[in-house]
Amino acid sequence: HRYDPYTQKDFYRLAAFFADIDERGAFKGPDATPTKRPPEIAVLSPIDRDQADAIRKRIDGLKSEKEIAEQKKLLADIQKRTRMTMITKSVKPRIIRVLNRGDWMDTTGEIVEPGTPHFMKQLDAKGRATRLDLAKWLTSPDHPQVARVFVNRLWYLYFGAGLSRTLEDAGSQGEWPTHPELLDWLAVEFVDSGWNVKQLVRLLVTSNTYRQSSQDLRKIDPDNRLFARQARLRLPAEVIRDQSFAISGLLVDRIGGPSVKPYQPDGYYAYLNFPKRGYVADKGLDQYRRGVYTHWQRTYLHPMLKAFDAPTREECTAQRPISNTPLAALVLLNDPSFLENARVFAARIMREGGPDDQGRLHWAWRQVLSRAPEDREVAALGKLVDRARKDFAADPASARKLIEVGQAPRPTNVDAGELAAWTLVARVLFNLDETITRN
């Protein structure tokens, strides 16, 4: 290895862990969507498995044939949600040699067995080491590097930068951590907790470092290399999307399941060939699932995610760019999902915010930003409501066009112009810098 102490032999010893994988069946079969890639098995999500097990136990305790049949029908519905998943099939391991200058036709190199880098703790395996042995070695308390890398990346998510700024390179070419003892301590805490991510997140966000003001020490440490203050960061694309659904009350937080297709402009896939693909947005609750489940068509990532600089997934991205573009504001104002969320939230404002404008504005502001609004902020939104009411009274068609976006049910007992006016207020609140920024 050019910079770190890995040798050529170390490389091929690691490759030997995968020498027993049967690769002959991969990518065979007709051109289907999704492509068949045997060997595969049908798998349920962990939540579906738990539900299925609970139903089976319930059936065992039932005596009524009518009740048993009903439970079996529920079980059959769950089984329909299985997904085909590729698995690894082991065969007799092929011979792995150290290849001279990578020449795979040269059969004179030293034959190697699976093993770990020579300068690290060696495996204590009986017989030929397996991938399970490698996994246990990686997550062993005596091997803290995996925990260090994970902790460093999690720190980046909450503080805007890792304790080591080079998230993708933990070798000698990576930047030395600003607080190496802290990184080591967090890594040990993480391992000792049983790799409990939630506990680690709780530890970070309840720390004094996380809760410190972002207003101090700018002259002494302008780049915040010492993490002496909190940093302002724009939220990731998926979080911004999920946040608007959560505020409106439409968010579906069910875990697992297939990808979903949000609203998308017609013709977005026009130049996607071999074969040409259409796009039909999902109906029902699938439209309101978390951004992590959004369908991703290779380089054609969803336009909303693209506008907020989400990576294309063509390659691993350990650290996303943080930027702000005019397209982001246009998405928040005009994307059908955000418009629908704004209209649903407007109905909540009218229903839960009280009978008068002042009370509704204070309630809405607290729901979105978790703080009380200032007088000038209430005055500005109050003027917007008054002007919108007049405009929609003069042009009822515009009001109806605005509130008819999306599939969520619309309240029938409210004035269309009034609902449209509060929808504009919700759009403004969704588009505030403070709403899409972690302060």
CSV table of C-alpha atoms in Angstrom, one decimal:
chain,number,residue,atom,x,y,z
A,1,HIS,CA,0.0,0.0,0.0
A,2,ARG,CA,1.3,3.4,-1.0
A,3,TYR,CA,1.0,5.1,2.4
A,4,ASP,CA,-0.2,2.7,5.0
A,5,PRO,CA,1.7,-0.5,6.1
A,6,TYR,CA,-0.5,-2.9,4.1
A,7,THR,CA,1.6,-5.3,2.0
A,8,GLN,CA,0.7,-7.0,-1.3
A,9,LYS,CA,0.3,-10.2,0.6
A,10,ASP,CA,-2.1,-8.6,3.1
A,11,PHE,CA,-4.3,-7.6,0.1
A,12,TYR,CA,-4.6,-11.1,-1.3
A,13,ARG,CA,-5.1,-12.6,2.2
A,14,LEU,CA,-8.1,-10.4,2.6
A,15,ALA,CA,-9.3,-11.3,-0.9
A,16,ALA,CA,-9.0,-15.0,0.2
A,17,PHE,CA,-12.0,-14.5,2.6
A,18,PHE,CA,-14.2,-14.3,-0.5
A,19,ALA,CA,-12.6,-17.1,-2.5
A,20,ASP,CA,-15.5,-19.5,-1.8
A,21,ILE,CA,-18.3,-17.3,-3.2
A,22,ASP,CA,-20.1,-18.9,-6.2
A,23,GLU,CA,-20.1,-16.1,-8.7
A,24,ARG,CA,-21.2,-18.2,-11.7
A,25,GLY,CA,-25.0,-17.6,-11.2
A,26,ALA,CA,-24.8,-13.8,-10.8
A,27,PHE,CA,-26.5,-11.7,-13.5
A,28,LYS,CA,-27.8,-14.7,-15.4
A,29,GLY,CA,-31.3,-15.0,-16.8
A,30,PRO,CA,-33.6,-12.9,-19.0
A,31,ASP,CA,-33.6,-9.1,-19.0
A,32,ALA,CA,-36.2,-8.6,-16.3
A,33,THR,CA,-37.0,-5.7,-13.9
A,34,PRO,CA,-35.7,-6.2,-11.3
A,35,THR,CA,-33.0,-8.3,-12.9
A,36,LYS,CA,-33.0,-11.9,-11.5
A,37,ARG,CA,-29.7,-12.5,-9.8
A,38,PRO,CA,-29.6,-16.0,-8.3
A,39,PRO,CA,-29.1,-17.4,-5.8
A,40,GLU,CA,-32.0,-15.5,-4.1
A,41,ILE,CA,-34.4,-16.1,-1.2
A,42,ALA,CA,-37.7,-14.4,-0.2
A,43,VAL,CA,-37.2,-12.3,2.9
A,44,LEU,CA,-39.6,-10.4,5.1
A,45,SER,CA,-38.6,-7.2,6.9
A,46,PRO,CA,-37.8,-7.5,10.6
A,47,ILE,CA,-41.1,-5.8,11.5
A,48,ASP,CA,-43.1,-8.1,9.2
A,49,ARG,CA,-41.3,-11.1,10.7
A,50,ASP,CA,-42.2,-10.0,14.2
A,51,GLN,CA,-45.9,-9.5,13.2
A,52,ALA,CA,-46.0,-12.9,11.5
A,53,ASP,CA,-44.6,-14.6,14.6
A,54,ALA,CA,-47.1,-12.9,16.8
A,55,ILE,CA,-50.0,-14.0,14.5
A,56,ARG,CA,-48.7,-17.6,14.5
A,57,LYS,CA,-48.7,-17.6,18.3
A,58,ARG,CA,-52.1,-16.1,18.4
A,59,ILE,CA,-53.4,-18.9,16.0
A,60,ASP,CA,-52.0,-21.6,18.3
A,61,GLY,CA,-54.1,-20.2,21.2
A,62,LEU,CA,-57.4,-19.9,19.2
A,63,LYS,CA,-60.2,-22.5,19.0
A,64,SER,CA,-62.8,-20.7,16.9
A,65,GLU,CA,-62.5,-21.7,13.1
A,66,LYS,CA,-63.9,-18.3,12.2
A,67,GLU,CA,-61.1,-16.4,14.2
A,68,ILE,CA,-58.4,-18.8,13.0
A,69,ALA,CA,-59.3,-18.2,9.4
A,70,GLU,CA,-59.2,-14.4,9.9
A,71,GLN,CA,-55.7,-14.6,11.5
A,72,LYS,CA,-54.4,-16.9,8.6
A,73,LYS,CA,-55.7,-14.3,6.1
A,74,LEU,CA,-53.6,-11.6,8.0
A,75,LEU,CA,-50.6,-13.9,7.9
A,76,ALA,CA,-51.0,-14.5,4.2
A,77,ASP,CA,-51.2,-10.7,3.6
A,78,ILE,CA,-47.9,-10.3,5.4
A,79,GLN,CA,-46.3,-13.1,3.4
A,80,LYS,CA,-47.1,-11.2,0.2
A,81,ARG,CA,-44.7,-8.5,1.3
A,82,THR,CA,-41.6,-10.7,0.9
A,83,ARG,CA,-38.8,-9.3,-1.2
A,84,MET,CA,-36.3,-11.3,-3.3
A,85,THR,CA,-32.9,-10.8,-1.8
A,86,MET,CA,-29.5,-12.0,-3.1
A,87,ILE,CA,-27.6,-14.4,-0.9
A,88,THR,CA,-24.1,-15.8,-1.0
A,89,LYS,CA,-23.6,-19.4,-1.9
A,90,SER,CA,-20.4,-21.1,-0.7
A,91,VAL,CA,-18.4,-23.5,-2.9
A,92,LYS,CA,-15.0,-25.1,-2.6
A,93,PRO,CA,-12.5,-22.1,-2.3
A,94,ARG,CA,-10.5,-21.3,-5.3
A,95,ILE,CA,-6.8,-20.9,-5.0
A,96,ILE,CA,-5.6,-17.3,-4.2
A,97,ARG,CA,-2.1,-16.3,-5.0
A,98,VAL,CA,0.0,-13.2,-4.6
A,99,LEU,CA,-0.1,-11.9,-8.2
A,100,ASN,CA,3.1,-10.3,-9.5
A,101,ARG,CA,2.1,-6.8,-10.6
A,102,GLY,CA,-1.5,-8.0,-10.7
A,103,ASP,CA,-0.9,-10.5,-13.5
A,104,TRP,CA,-3.8,-13.0,-13.1
A,105,MET,CA,-2.1,-15.4,-15.6
A,106,ASP,CA,1.0,-15.7,-13.5
A,107,THR,CA,0.7,-18.9,-11.4
A,108,THR,CA,4.0,-18.7,-9.7
A,109,GLY,CA,3.1,-16.4,-6.8
A,110,GLU,CA,2.8,-17.6,-3.2
A,111,ILE,CA,-0.5,-19.2,-2.3
A,112,VAL,CA,-2.2,-17.5,0.6
A,113,GLU,CA,-5.0,-18.3,3.1
A,114,PRO,CA,-7.5,-15.9,4.5
A,115,GLY,CA,-5.9,-13.6,7.1
A,116,THR,CA,-5.8,-10.1,8.5
A,117,PRO,CA,-3.1,-7.5,7.9
A,118,HIS,CA,0.2,-8.5,9.4
A,119,PHE,CA,0.6,-5.5,11.6
A,120,MET,CA,-2.8,-6.0,13.3
A,121,LYS,CA,-4.0,-8.6,15.8
A,122,GLN,CA,-4.3,-11.9,14.0
A,123,LEU,CA,-7.3,-14.1,13.9
A,124,ASP,CA,-7.7,-17.0,16.3
A,125,ALA,CA,-9.6,-19.3,13.9
A,126,LYS,CA,-9.8,-23.1,13.9
A,127,GLY,CA,-9.0,-24.2,10.4
A,128,ARG,CA,-9.5,-22.0,7.4
A,129,ALA,CA,-10.8,-18.5,8.6
A,130,THR,CA,-14.3,-17.6,7.3
A,131,ARG,CA,-16.0,-14.3,6.7
A,132,LEU,CA,-17.8,-14.7,10.0
A,133,ASP,CA,-14.4,-14.8,11.7
A,134,LEU,CA,-13.5,-11.6,9.8
A,135,ALA,CA,-16.7,-9.9,10.9
A,136,LYS,CA,-16.1,-10.8,14.5
A,137,TRP,CA,-12.5,-9.6,14.2
A,138,LEU,CA,-13.7,-6.2,12.8
A,139,THR,CA,-16.1,-5.7,15.7
A,140,SER,CA,-13.9,-7.1,18.4
A,141,PRO,CA,-13.3,-4.7,21.4
A,142,ASP,CA,-9.6,-5.2,20.7
A,143,HIS,CA,-10.1,-3.7,17.3
A,144,PRO,CA,-11.4,-0.1,17.8
A,145,GLN,CA,-10.9,1.2,14.3
A,146,VAL,CA,-14.4,0.3,13.0
A,147,ALA,CA,-15.9,2.0,16.1
A,148,ARG,CA,-13.6,5.1,15.6
A,149,VAL,CA,-14.7,5.5,12.0
A,150,PHE,CA,-18.4,5.1,12.8
A,151,VAL,CA,-18.2,7.5,15.7
A,152,ASN,CA,-16.3,10.0,13.6
A,153,ARG,CA,-19.0,9.9,10.9
A,154,LEU,CA,-21.8,10.2,13.5
A,155,TRP,CA,-20.0,13.2,15.0
A,156,TYR,CA,-20.0,14.8,11.6
A,157,LEU,CA,-23.7,14.4,11.2
A,158,TYR,CA,-24.4,16.3,14.4
A,159,PHE,CA,-21.5,18.8,14.4
A,160,GLY,CA,-21.0,19.5,10.7
A,161,ALA,CA,-17.4,18.1,10.7
A,162,GLY,CA,-15.8,15.0,12.1
A,163,LEU,CA,-13.2,15.0,14.9
A,164,SER,CA,-11.1,13.9,11.9
A,165,ARG,CA,-12.2,16.0,8.9
A,166,THR,CA,-11.4,13.2,6.4
A,167,LEU,CA,-14.3,10.8,6.9
A,168,GLU,CA,-13.4,8.6,4.0
A,169,ASP,CA,-9.8,8.0,5.0
A,170,ALA,CA,-8.9,6.7,8.4
A,171,GLY,CA,-5.3,5.8,7.3
A,172,SER,CA,-2.1,7.8,7.5
A,173,GLN,CA,-3.3,10.2,4.8
A,174,GLY,CA,-6.3,11.2,6.8
A,175,GLU,CA,-6.3,14.3,9.0
A,176,TRP,CA,-5.3,13.6,12.6
A,177,PRO,CA,-8.3,14.1,14.9
A,178,THR,CA,-8.5,17.4,16.7
A,179,HIS,CA,-9.5,15.5,19.9
A,180,PRO,CA,-8.0,12.0,19.6
A,181,GLU,CA,-8.6,11.1,23.3
A,182,LEU,CA,-12.3,12.0,22.8
A,183,LEU,CA,-12.6,9.9,19.7
A,184,ASP,CA,-11.0,6.9,21.5
A,185,TRP,CA,-13.3,7.4,24.5
A,186,LEU,CA,-16.4,7.6,22.4
A,187,ALA,CA,-15.4,4.5,20.4
A,188,VAL,CA,-14.9,2.5,23.6
A,189,GLU,CA,-18.2,3.7,24.9
A,190,PHE,CA,-19.9,2.7,21.7
A,191,VAL,CA,-18.4,-0.8,21.8
A,192,ASP,CA,-19.1,-1.3,25.5
A,193,SER,CA,-22.8,-0.3,24.9
A,194,GLY,CA,-23.2,-3.2,22.6
A,195,TRP,CA,-22.9,-1.0,19.5
A,196,ASN,CA,-26.0,0.9,20.6
A,197,VAL,CA,-26.4,3.7,18.1
A,198,LYS,CA,-29.3,5.3,19.9
A,199,GLN,CA,-27.3,5.5,23.1
A,200,LEU,CA,-24.4,7.1,21.2
A,201,VAL,CA,-26.7,9.7,19.6
A,202,ARG,CA,-28.2,10.5,23.0
A,203,LEU,CA,-24.7,10.9,24.4
A,204,LEU,CA,-23.8,13.4,21.7
A,205,VAL,CA,-26.9,15.5,21.7
A,206,THR,CA,-27.0,15.9,25.4
A,207,SER,CA,-23.4,16.9,25.7
A,208,ASN,CA,-22.3,20.5,26.6
A,209,THR,CA,-20.5,20.6,23.3
A,210,TYR,CA,-23.6,20.0,21.2
A,211,ARG,CA,-25.7,22.5,23.3
A,212,GLN,CA,-23.2,25.4,23.2
A,213,SER,CA,-24.1,28.7,21.6
A,214,SER,CA,-22.9,29.3,18.0
A,215,GLN,CA,-22.3,33.0,18.7
A,216,ASP,CA,-19.1,32.9,20.8
A,217,LEU,CA,-15.4,32.5,20.0
A,218,ARG,CA,-15.7,33.3,16.3
A,219,LYS,CA,-12.6,35.4,16.3
A,220,ILE,CA,-10.5,32.9,18.2
A,221,ASP,CA,-11.6,29.8,16.2
A,222,PRO,CA,-13.3,31.0,13.0
A,223,ASP,CA,-13.5,27.4,11.5
A,224,ASN,CA,-14.7,25.9,14.7
A,225,ARG,CA,-11.9,23.4,14.7
A,226,LEU,CA,-12.0,23.0,18.4
A,227,PHE,CA,-15.8,22.5,18.5
A,228,ALA,CA,-16.0,25.2,21.1
A,229,ARG,CA,-19.4,26.3,19.7
A,230,GLN,CA,-22.3,24.8,17.8
A,231,ALA,CA,-22.4,25.1,14.0
A,232,ARG,CA,-25.3,26.2,11.7
A,233,LEU,CA,-25.9,23.5,9.0
A,234,ARG,CA,-28.5,23.1,6.4
A,235,LEU,CA,-30.4,19.9,6.9
A,236,PRO,CA,-29.9,17.0,4.5
A,237,ALA,CA,-32.4,16.7,1.6
A,238,GLU,CA,-34.3,13.7,3.1
A,239,VAL,CA,-34.6,15.3,6.5
A,240,ILE,CA,-36.0,18.5,5.0
A,241,ARG,CA,-38.6,16.5,3.1
A,242,ASP,CA,-39.5,14.3,6.2
A,243,GLN,CA,-39.7,17.4,8.4
A,244,SER,CA,-42.4,19.0,6.2
A,245,PHE,CA,-44.5,15.8,6.3
A,246,ALA,CA,-44.0,15.6,10.1
A,247,ILE,CA,-45.2,19.2,10.6
A,248,SER,CA,-48.3,18.7,8.4
A,249,GLY,CA,-49.1,15.5,10.2
A,250,LEU,CA,-49.0,13.3,7.0
A,251,LEU,CA,-45.7,11.5,7.7
A,252,VAL,CA,-46.0,7.7,7.7
A,253,ASP,CA,-43.2,6.4,10.0
A,254,ARG,CA,-43.6,2.7,9.1
A,255,ILE,CA,-40.2,1.0,8.9
A,256,GLY,CA,-39.2,-1.2,6.0
A,257,GLY,CA,-40.9,-2.2,2.7
A,258,PRO,CA,-40.3,-1.5,-0.9
A,259,SER,CA,-39.3,1.9,-2.4
A,260,VAL,CA,-42.1,4.4,-3.0
A,261,LYS,CA,-42.6,7.0,-5.8
A,262,PRO,CA,-43.4,10.6,-4.8
A,263,TYR,CA,-44.9,13.1,-7.2
A,264,GLN,CA,-42.4,13.9,-10.0
A,265,PRO,CA,-42.6,16.1,-13.1
A,266,ASP,CA,-43.9,14.5,-16.3
A,267,GLY,CA,-41.2,13.6,-18.8
A,268,TYR,CA,-38.4,13.5,-16.2
A,269,TYR,CA,-37.4,10.1,-17.5
A,270,ALA,CA,-37.7,11.1,-21.2
A,271,TYR,CA,-34.0,10.5,-21.9
A,272,LEU,CA,-33.7,7.3,-19.9
A,273,ASN,CA,-33.4,4.5,-22.4
A,274,PHE,CA,-32.8,0.7,-22.5
A,275,PRO,CA,-35.6,0.3,-21.9
A,276,LYS,CA,-37.6,3.5,-21.8
A,277,ARG,CA,-39.3,3.9,-18.4
A,278,GLY,CA,-42.5,5.6,-17.3
A,279,TYR,CA,-43.2,6.9,-13.9
A,280,VAL,CA,-46.5,6.6,-12.0
A,281,ALA,CA,-46.6,8.3,-8.6
A,282,ASP,CA,-47.9,6.1,-5.7
A,283,LYS,CA,-51.3,6.5,-4.2
A,284,GLY,CA,-52.4,6.3,-0.6
A,285,LEU,CA,-50.1,6.4,2.4
A,286,ASP,CA,-47.0,5.4,0.4
A,287,GLN,CA,-46.9,9.0,-0.9
A,288,TYR,CA,-46.1,10.1,2.7
A,289,ARG,CA,-43.3,7.7,3.6
A,290,ARG,CA,-39.8,8.9,4.7
A,291,GLY,CA,-37.4,10.2,2.1
A,292,VAL,CA,-35.0,7.2,2.6
A,293,TYR,CA,-37.6,5.0,0.8
A,294,THR,CA,-37.8,7.2,-2.3
A,295,HIS,CA,-37.4,5.3,-5.5
A,296,TRP,CA,-33.9,6.0,-7.0
A,297,GLN,CA,-33.5,5.4,-10.8
A,298,ARG,CA,-29.7,5.2,-11.0
A,299,THR,CA,-28.4,8.7,-11.9
A,300,TYR,CA,-32.0,10.1,-12.1
A,301,LEU,CA,-32.5,10.8,-8.5
A,302,HIS,CA,-35.7,12.4,-7.5
A,303,PRO,CA,-35.8,16.1,-8.5
A,304,MET,CA,-36.4,17.3,-5.0
A,305,LEU,CA,-33.4,15.5,-3.6
A,306,LYS,CA,-31.3,16.7,-6.5
A,307,ALA,CA,-32.2,20.3,-5.8
A,308,PHE,CA,-30.9,19.9,-2.3
A,309,ASP,CA,-27.6,18.4,-3.5
A,310,ALA,CA,-28.2,14.8,-2.4
A,311,PRO,CA,-25.5,12.5,-3.9
A,312,THR,CA,-26.4,10.4,-7.0
A,313,ARG,CA,-25.2,7.2,-5.3
A,314,GLU,CA,-22.9,6.4,-8.3
A,315,GLU,CA,-20.2,6.1,-5.7
A,316,CYS,CA,-19.9,6.1,-1.9
A,317,THR,CA,-20.2,9.5,-0.4
A,318,ALA,CA,-19.1,9.7,3.2
A,319,GLN,CA,-19.5,13.5,3.4
A,320,ARG,CA,-22.2,15.4,1.5
A,321,PRO,CA,-21.6,19.0,0.3
A,322,ILE,CA,-23.5,21.7,2.2
A,323,SER,CA,-24.7,24.3,-0.2
A,324,ASN,CA,-27.7,26.6,-0.8
A,325,THR,CA,-29.2,27.3,-4.2
A,326,PRO,CA,-32.2,29.2,-5.6
A,327,LEU,CA,-33.6,25.9,-6.8
A,328,ALA,CA,-34.0,24.8,-3.2
A,329,ALA,CA,-36.4,27.7,-2.5
A,330,LEU,CA,-38.4,27.0,-5.6
A,331,VAL,CA,-38.8,23.4,-4.6
A,332,LEU,CA,-40.1,24.4,-1.1
A,333,LEU,CA,-42.6,26.8,-2.7
A,334,ASN,CA,-43.8,24.7,-5.7
A,335,ASP,CA,-43.0,21.0,-5.3
A,336,PRO,CA,-46.4,19.1,-5.1
A,337,SER,CA,-45.4,17.3,-1.9
A,338,PHE,CA,-44.6,20.6,-0.2
A,339,LEU,CA,-47.7,22.3,-1.5
A,340,GLU,CA,-49.8,19.4,-0.2
A,341,ASN,CA,-48.1,19.5,3.2
A,342,ALA,CA,-48.6,23.3,3.3
A,343,ARG,CA,-52.3,22.9,2.6
A,344,VAL,CA,-52.8,20.1,5.2
A,345,PHE,CA,-50.8,22.1,7.8
A,346,ALA,CA,-53.0,25.2,6.9
A,347,ALA,CA,-56.1,23.1,7.8
A,348,ARG,CA,-54.4,22.2,11.1
A,349,ILE,CA,-53.7,25.9,11.8
A,350,MET,CA,-57.3,26.8,11.3
A,351,ARG,CA,-58.5,23.8,13.3
A,352,GLU,CA,-56.1,23.8,16.2
A,353,GLY,CA,-54.6,27.3,16.3
A,354,GLY,CA,-57.6,29.1,17.7
A,355,PRO,CA,-60.3,31.4,16.3
A,356,ASP,CA,-58.2,34.6,15.6
A,357,ASP,CA,-55.2,35.3,13.4
A,358,GLN,CA,-52.8,36.2,16.2
A,359,GLY,CA,-53.4,32.9,18.0
A,360,ARG,CA,-53.1,31.0,14.8
A,361,LEU,CA,-49.8,32.6,13.8
A,362,HIS,CA,-48.3,32.0,17.2
A,363,TRP,CA,-49.4,28.4,17.1
A,364,ALA,CA,-48.1,27.8,13.6
A,365,TRP,CA,-44.8,29.4,14.4
A,366,ARG,CA,-44.3,27.2,17.4
A,367,GLN,CA,-45.2,24.1,15.5
A,368,VAL,CA,-42.6,24.7,12.8
A,369,LEU,CA,-39.7,26.4,14.7
A,370,SER,CA,-40.3,25.4,18.3
A,371,ARG,CA,-40.1,29.0,19.5
A,372,ALA,CA,-42.4,31.9,20.0
A,373,PRO,CA,-42.4,34.4,17.1
A,374,GLU,CA,-41.3,38.0,17.5
A,375,ASP,CA,-43.7,40.9,17.0
A,376,ARG,CA,-42.2,41.8,13.7
A,377,GLU,CA,-42.6,38.2,12.4
A,378,VAL,CA,-46.2,38.1,13.4
A,379,ALA,CA,-46.9,41.4,11.8
A,380,ALA,CA,-45.3,40.3,8.5
A,381,LEU,CA,-47.3,37.1,8.3
A,382,GLY,CA,-50.4,38.9,9.4
A,383,LYS,CA,-50.1,41.3,6.4
A,384,LEU,CA,-49.6,38.2,4.2
A,385,VAL,CA,-52.9,36.6,5.4
A,386,ASP,CA,-54.8,39.9,4.9
A,387,ARG,CA,-53.5,40.4,1.4
A,388,ALA,CA,-54.0,36.8,0.4
A,389,ARG,CA,-57.7,36.8,1.6
A,390,LYS,CA,-58.4,39.8,-0.6
A,391,ASP,CA,-56.6,38.3,-3.6
A,392,PHE,CA,-58.4,35.0,-3.4
A,393,ALA,CA,-61.7,36.7,-2.8
A,394,ALA,CA,-61.2,38.4,-6.2
A,395,ASP,CA,-59.9,35.3,-7.9
A,396,PRO,CA,-61.6,32.2,-6.4
A,397,ALA,CA,-60.2,30.0,-9.1
A,398,SER,CA,-56.6,30.6,-8.0
A,399,ALA,CA,-57.6,29.6,-4.4
A,400,ARG,CA,-59.2,26.3,-5.6
A,401,LYS,CA,-56.1,25.5,-7.8
A,402,LEU,CA,-53.8,26.0,-4.9
A,403,ILE,CA,-55.7,23.8,-2.4
A,404,GLU,CA,-56.5,21.0,-4.8
A,405,VAL,CA,-52.8,19.9,-5.1
A,406,GLY,CA,-52.3,16.4,-3.8
A,407,GLN,CA,-54.5,13.5,-2.7
A,408,ALA,CA,-54.9,14.2,1.0
A,409,PRO,CA,-58.6,14.8,1.9
A,410,ARG,CA,-59.6,18.5,2.0
A,411,PRO,CA,-61.9,19.9,4.7
A,412,THR,CA,-65.3,20.6,3.3
A,413,ASN,CA,-66.6,23.0,5.9
A,414,VAL,CA,-64.0,25.8,5.4
A,415,ASP,CA,-63.9,28.6,2.9
A,416,ALA,CA,-61.5,27.8,0.0
A,417,GLY,CA,-60.1,31.4,0.0
A,418,GLU,CA,-59.4,31.2,3.7
A,419,LEU,CA,-57.7,27.8,3.4
A,420,ALA,CA,-55.6,29.0,0.5
A,421,ALA,CA,-54.5,32.1,2.5
A,422,TRP,CA,-53.3,30.0,5.4
A,423,THR,CA,-51.6,27.6,2.8
A,424,LEU,CA,-49.5,30.6,1.7
A,425,VAL,CA,-48.5,31.2,5.4
A,426,ALA,CA,-47.5,27.5,5.7
A,427,ARG,CA,-45.4,27.8,2.5
A,428,VAL,CA,-43.5,30.7,3.9
A,429,LEU,CA,-42.9,28.9,7.2
A,430,PHE,CA,-41.6,25.8,5.3
A,431,ASN,CA,-39.2,28.1,3.3
A,432,LEU,CA,-37.7,29.9,6.2
A,433,ASP,CA,-33.9,29.5,6.5
A,434,GLU,CA,-34.4,28.7,10.2
A,435,THR,CA,-36.8,25.8,9.2
A,436,ILE,CA,-34.3,24.0,6.9
A,437,THR,CA,-31.2,24.8,9.0
A,438,ARG,CA,-29.9,23.1,12.1
A,439,ASN,CA,-29.0,26.1,14.3
